[in-house]
Coordinates of C-alpha atoms and ligand atoms in Angstrom, one line a residue:
M15 CA 98.9 61.3 107.3
L16 CA 98.3 64.6 106.0
I17 CA 95.7 66.2 106.8
R18 CA 94.0 68.9 104.8
R19 CA 91.9 71.9 105.8
P20 CA 90.9 74.0 102.8
P21 CA 93.0 77.0 103.0
S22 CA 91.3 79.8 104.0
W23 CA 93.1 83.6 102.5
H24 CA 91.4 86.8 101.9
L25 CA 88.1 85.5 103.4
P26 CA 86.6 88.7 105.4
E27 CA 87.6 88.0 108.7
N28 CA 83.9 88.0 109.2
A29 CA 82.6 84.8 107.2
A30 CA 86.3 82.9 108.0
T31 CA 85.8 83.6 111.4
P32 CA 83.6 82.4 113.6
E33 CA 81.3 85.7 115.3
A34 CA 83.1 84.8 119.2
V35 CA 86.0 84.9 117.7
Y36 CA 86.2 88.2 115.6
V37 CA 84.4 90.1 118.7
S38 CA 86.5 89.7 121.5
R39 CA 89.6 90.5 118.6
R40 CA 87.7 94.0 117.9
E41 CA 87.8 94.3 122.0
A42 CA 91.3 93.2 121.7
L43 CA 91.5 96.4 119.3
G44 CA 90.1 98.2 120.9
A45 CA 89.4 98.1 124.4
G46 CA 92.0 95.4 126.1
V47 CA 94.0 97.5 123.8
G48 CA 95.9 98.9 127.8
L49 CA 94.9 95.0 129.0
L50 CA 97.7 93.5 125.4
A51 CA 100.1 96.9 126.7
G52 CA 100.6 95.4 129.3
L53 CA 101.1 91.8 128.1
A54 CA 102.7 93.0 124.8
G55 CA 104.0 96.1 124.8
F56 CA 102.1 97.8 122.5
S57 CA 103.5 100.8 119.8
G58 CA 106.7 98.7 119.1
I59 CA 108.4 98.2 122.6
R60 CA 108.0 95.0 123.3
P61 CA 110.9 94.6 127.1
A62 CA 111.3 90.6 125.3
Q63 CA 112.9 91.9 121.9
A64 CA 113.7 95.5 122.0
Q65 CA 117.7 93.4 122.4
Q66 CA 117.0 91.1 118.9
A67 CA 118.0 91.8 115.6
G68 CA 114.5 92.8 114.0
D69 CA 114.1 95.7 116.5
P70 CA 114.1 98.5 114.4
D71 CA 114.8 101.3 117.4
G72 CA 119.0 99.3 116.7
D73 CA 118.4 99.9 112.8
P74 CA 121.6 101.2 110.8
T75 CA 119.4 103.9 109.1
R76 CA 117.8 105.5 111.7
D77 CA 119.2 109.0 111.9
L78 CA 117.1 109.7 108.2
Y79 CA 114.3 110.0 110.2
P80 CA 111.2 111.5 110.8
A81 CA 111.8 111.7 106.9
K82 CA 110.5 115.5 105.7
R83 CA 106.6 115.5 105.1
N84 CA 105.6 115.0 101.0
P85 CA 102.9 118.0 101.6
A86 CA 101.0 117.1 98.3
Y87 CA 99.3 113.0 100.3
T88 CA 96.4 113.9 102.2
L89 CA 93.6 112.7 103.7
D90 CA 90.4 113.1 104.9
H91 CA 89.9 110.3 107.7
P92 CA 92.7 110.6 111.1
V93 CA 95.9 108.4 110.3
T94 CA 95.0 104.8 111.7
P95 CA 96.6 104.8 115.4
E96 CA 100.2 102.9 115.4
K97 CA 99.2 100.4 118.2
V98 CA 96.6 99.3 115.7
T99 CA 98.4 98.4 112.1
A100 CA 101.0 97.3 113.8
N101 CA 99.1 94.6 115.3
Y102 CA 96.4 94.3 112.4
N103 CA 98.8 92.5 109.2
N104 CA 98.7 90.7 107.1
F105 CA 102.1 89.1 106.6
Y106 CA 101.5 85.4 105.2
E107 CA 105.1 83.7 106.4
F108 CA 104.4 84.7 110.0
G109 CA 100.6 82.5 110.0
S110 CA 97.3 83.4 108.2
D111 CA 94.4 85.6 109.4
Q112 CA 93.4 83.9 112.1
M113 CA 96.5 84.9 113.0
N114 CA 96.8 88.0 113.6
Y115 CA 97.5 88.9 117.0
H116 CA 100.8 86.7 116.7
V117 CA 102.0 88.0 112.8
A118 CA 103.5 91.5 114.6
D119 CA 105.4 89.1 117.0
I120 CA 107.1 86.4 114.7
A121 CA 108.0 88.8 112.4
A122 CA 109.7 91.0 115.3
K123 CA 112.2 88.4 115.0
M124 CA 113.0 88.9 112.0
P125 CA 117.0 90.2 111.6
R126 CA 117.0 92.8 109.6
R127 CA 120.7 92.7 108.5
P128 CA 122.4 91.8 106.9
W129 CA 119.5 92.6 103.4
T130 CA 120.6 92.9 100.3
V131 CA 118.4 93.0 97.6
K132 CA 119.0 91.4 94.2
I133 CA 118.7 93.9 90.9
D134 CA 118.2 92.0 87.6
G135 CA 116.4 90.9 84.6
L136 CA 116.7 93.8 82.2
V137 CA 118.8 95.6 83.4
E138 CA 122.1 98.3 82.5
T139 CA 123.6 96.7 84.9
P140 CA 122.9 93.4 87.3
R141 CA 123.4 93.3 90.6
E142 CA 123.5 92.9 94.3
V143 CA 123.3 96.3 96.2
G144 CA 122.8 96.0 100.6
I145 CA 119.8 98.6 102.0
D146 CA 121.5 100.7 103.2
D147 CA 123.4 101.4 100.1
I148 CA 119.6 100.9 98.2
I149 CA 118.2 103.8 101.1
R150 CA 120.7 105.6 101.1
A151 CA 121.3 106.4 97.6
M152 CA 117.8 108.1 96.6
T153 CA 115.6 111.0 99.3
L154 CA 113.7 110.0 101.8
E155 CA 109.8 111.5 102.5
E156 CA 107.1 111.0 104.7
R157 CA 103.6 110.5 102.7
L158 CA 99.7 110.2 104.0
Y159 CA 98.4 106.7 101.8
R160 CA 95.1 105.7 102.7
H161 CA 95.7 102.3 102.3
R162 CA 93.1 99.0 100.9
C163 CA 93.1 94.8 101.4
V164 CA 91.4 93.0 99.1
E165 CA 89.1 92.3 102.3
A166 CA 87.6 94.8 102.2
W167 CA 89.3 96.4 105.6
S168 CA 91.0 100.2 105.7
M169 CA 94.2 102.2 107.3
A170 CA 95.8 105.1 106.9
V171 CA 99.0 105.3 107.2
P172 CA 101.7 107.7 107.9
W173 CA 104.7 105.9 104.8
T174 CA 108.2 107.1 104.7
G175 CA 110.5 106.1 101.7
F176 CA 111.0 107.2 98.1
P177 CA 109.1 107.0 94.8
L178 CA 109.6 104.1 93.4
K179 CA 110.2 106.1 89.5
Q180 CA 113.5 106.9 91.9
F181 CA 114.6 103.7 92.0
V182 CA 114.0 103.1 89.0
A183 CA 116.2 105.4 87.2
W184 CA 118.5 104.7 89.4
A185 CA 118.6 101.0 88.6
K186 CA 118.5 101.8 85.1
P187 CA 116.3 99.1 83.0
L188 CA 116.8 98.0 79.2
S189 CA 114.0 99.2 76.9
G190 CA 112.8 96.0 77.0
A191 CA 111.8 96.3 80.2
K192 CA 107.9 96.0 80.7
Y193 CA 106.9 94.6 83.7
V194 CA 108.9 95.7 87.5
R195 CA 108.4 92.0 89.6
M196 CA 108.9 91.9 93.3
E197 CA 110.2 89.0 95.2
T198 CA 110.1 88.4 98.8
F199 CA 112.2 86.8 100.5
V200 CA 112.0 82.8 101.3
N201 CA 113.4 81.8 104.6
P202 CA 111.3 79.1 107.1
K203 CA 113.0 80.1 109.7
V204 CA 111.9 82.8 110.6
A205 CA 108.7 82.7 108.9
P206 CA 107.0 79.3 110.0
G207 CA 104.1 80.4 107.3
Q208 CA 106.8 79.0 105.0
K209 CA 106.6 75.8 106.0
R210 CA 102.6 76.1 104.7
F211 CA 103.4 73.5 101.6
F212 CA 100.6 75.5 100.0
Y213 CA 102.2 78.4 99.1
P214 CA 104.4 78.4 96.0
W215 CA 106.6 80.8 97.9
P216 CA 108.8 83.4 97.7
Y217 CA 105.8 85.6 97.4
V218 CA 105.5 87.3 94.2
D219 CA 103.4 90.7 92.4
G220 CA 104.4 92.9 89.8
L221 CA 103.4 96.0 88.0
T222 CA 104.0 98.0 84.8
M223 CA 106.5 100.2 83.6
A224 CA 103.5 102.6 83.2
E225 CA 102.7 102.4 86.9
A226 CA 106.0 102.1 88.6
T227 CA 106.6 106.1 86.6
N228 CA 103.6 106.6 88.7
D229 CA 104.7 109.4 90.9
L230 CA 102.1 107.3 93.5
A231 CA 103.7 104.1 93.5
F232 CA 106.1 103.9 97.0
M233 CA 109.0 102.0 98.3
V234 CA 108.2 101.9 102.3
T235 CA 110.9 101.7 104.4
G236 CA 109.6 103.7 107.9
V237 CA 106.2 104.0 109.5
Y238 CA 105.2 106.6 111.9
G239 CA 108.5 108.8 111.9
K240 CA 110.9 106.2 112.0
P241 CA 112.7 102.9 110.7
A242 CA 109.4 100.3 109.9
P243 CA 108.8 97.1 112.6
N244 CA 108.8 94.1 110.7
Q245 CA 105.1 93.3 110.2
Y246 CA 104.9 96.5 107.6
G247 CA 107.7 94.6 105.9
A248 CA 110.8 96.1 106.4
P249 CA 113.6 96.7 105.6
L250 CA 111.8 97.4 102.1
R251 CA 108.6 97.5 100.4
L252 CA 105.9 98.5 98.1
A253 CA 102.8 100.8 98.5
L254 CA 100.6 101.1 95.6
P255 CA 97.6 102.6 97.3
W256 CA 95.2 102.6 94.6
K257 CA 95.8 98.8 94.0
Y258 CA 94.5 96.3 96.6
G259 CA 96.3 95.3 99.2
F260 CA 98.5 92.9 98.0
K261 CA 99.8 93.7 94.5
S262 CA 102.3 95.8 97.9
V263 CA 104.7 93.3 98.0
K264 CA 106.7 93.7 102.1
S265 CA 110.9 92.5 103.3
I266 CA 112.3 92.3 99.0
V267 CA 115.3 90.7 98.3
R268 CA 115.1 91.4 94.2
I269 CA 113.9 93.6 91.7
S270 CA 113.4 92.7 88.4
F271 CA 112.9 94.0 85.1
V272 CA 110.9 91.8 82.8
A273 CA 109.1 91.7 79.9
E274 CA 106.6 88.9 80.4
R275 CA 104.0 90.1 83.4
P276 CA 104.6 88.8 86.4
V277 CA 102.2 86.9 87.9
G278 CA 102.5 86.8 91.2
L279 CA 101.3 84.3 94.4
W280 CA 97.4 85.2 94.6
E281 CA 97.2 84.8 91.0
Q282 CA 98.9 81.8 91.3
V283 CA 96.8 80.2 94.4
Q284 CA 93.7 81.7 92.8
G285 CA 93.0 83.9 89.5
A286 CA 90.0 83.5 89.8
E287 CA 90.1 85.6 92.6
Y288 CA 93.3 87.3 92.1
G289 CA 94.0 89.1 89.1
F290 CA 97.4 91.2 88.3
W291 CA 95.3 94.6 88.0
A292 CA 93.4 94.8 91.3
N293 CA 93.2 97.5 91.8
V294 CA 90.1 99.2 93.8
N295 CA 86.6 99.5 92.9
P296 CA 83.3 99.4 94.7
E297 CA 81.0 98.4 91.2
V298 CA 83.4 94.9 91.0
P299 CA 82.6 93.3 93.6
H300 CA 85.0 90.0 94.6
P301 CA 83.6 86.5 93.9
R302 CA 82.6 85.9 97.9
W303 CA 82.6 89.7 99.2
S304 CA 81.0 92.9 97.8
Q305 CA 83.6 95.8 97.3
A306 CA 81.2 98.5 98.1
S307 CA 82.3 99.7 101.6
E308 CA 84.8 99.6 103.4
R309 CA 84.9 98.3 107.6
D310 CA 88.7 101.4 109.0
I311 CA 90.0 99.0 111.0
G312 CA 90.9 102.1 113.5
T313 CA 87.8 103.4 113.7
G314 CA 85.9 100.9 112.9
E315 CA 83.2 102.5 111.1
R316 CA 82.6 101.4 107.4
R317 CA 82.3 104.3 104.3
P318 CA 81.9 104.1 100.7
T319 CA 84.7 102.1 99.2
L320 CA 86.4 104.5 96.3
L321 CA 87.0 104.4 92.2
Y322 CA 90.7 103.6 92.4
N323 CA 90.2 103.9 96.2
G324 CA 90.4 107.2 95.5
Y325 CA 93.5 108.1 93.3
A326 CA 91.3 108.3 90.1
E327 CA 92.6 111.6 89.1
Q328 CA 96.4 110.3 89.1
V329 CA 95.7 107.0 88.2
A330 CA 93.2 106.7 85.7
G331 CA 94.8 107.1 82.8
L332 CA 97.0 105.2 82.8
Y333 CA 94.3 102.3 81.7
K334 CA 92.9 104.4 79.5
D335 CA 93.5 102.2 76.5
L336 CA 93.1 98.0 78.2
G337 CA 89.4 97.9 77.9
N338 CA 89.4 93.5 76.9
E339 CA 91.8 93.4 80.7
K340 CA 90.1 93.0 84.4
L341 CA 91.3 96.2 86.1
F342 CA 89.7 95.8 89.0
M343 CA 90.1 91.7 90.7
Ligands
MTE18 N1 105.4 89.4 101.4 C1 104.2 89.4 101.6 N2 103.5 90.5 102.0 C2 102.8 91.0 101.9 C3 101.6 90.1 102.1 C4 102.3 88.6 102.6 O1 101.4 87.9 103.0 N3 103.3 89.1 102.6 N4 100.1 90.4 102.6 C5 99.1 91.3 101.2 C6 98.5 91.8 102.0 S1 96.8 91.3 101.4 C7 98.2 93.1 103.0 S2 96.4 94.2 102.8 C8 98.8 94.2 103.0 C9 99.6 94.4 104.6 O2 99.8 95.5 105.1 P1 100.6 95.6 106.4 O3 100.5 94.8 107.2 O4 101.6 96.5 106.4 O5 99.0 96.2 107.0 O6 100.3 93.7 102.7 C10 100.9 92.6 101.9 N5 102.1 92.6 100.9
MO19 MO1 95.1 92.7 101.5

């Protein structure tokens, strides 16, 4: 018999998790790091997995790191330590929030190569390109970005990658293209979360062409000055720092230029709570929790949420004429 448990997607962790578990998770991320480091090897070195296909140290683009930092992108608070962000991941293909500890280790087993990206839809020449050919055709740079999850936690990360607008120009979309749709791989053999049929895999999301060609839209290949470990969405993920994190698709295998607005995975699952625009706004609460403040997963501090996650100057203009749209969910 199938026992159906209600899915607990995107619950704020203090509501979703019994207090005891919540507290011990915090301890593990803070005081307990030393102990866990001995067991699992924080800092990216996991003895048991170092030789696996998912090891970022064996990445064929390793020579491109560290890339030059773009000084235009600064932060008003410190970068979150790698040992924290590397072990606090939202990546449902590899487990739900309640399994945060394991996401990194399960994801580490995913082979990083061969990896091809299908570029299709309204483009001059639809094609499939090897990830290394894409990365080497772009100019890598490092940017310090804030990241705000819809669950009201945040971090600040040194991503390496290339502007999405550089990729868009290279892909040569046709004039009918209005949106960019991005899709994650499907492989339940390496991604056990994809055996949970409740979710309409593959993970999909998208953005408008105007958003995609805004300077801030960034394709991530690396983090902390090296190729990104799998749990961050290797070998290619999106970063849209003014939007809730669920818009930033991980481990992308397909990028389509389309005329119709794509419906993201979260919008499909729960359209009343997760919309297309998903811009960060402290004044528009999620139906089940406030967005007025956020918790920094590095320091544990609470700080006020900023409109467009602090990037209003760069992106507010994109939304000037969209008064009737639900821009903040
Ligand atoms: N394919 C895929 N992409 C995804 C997700 C996911 O579950 N699957 N989670 C999203 C959410 S909700 C967030 S907050 C970020 C988390 O990125 P991080 O683990 O690097 O912090 O990835 C986003 N991209
Ligand atoms: Mo998120």
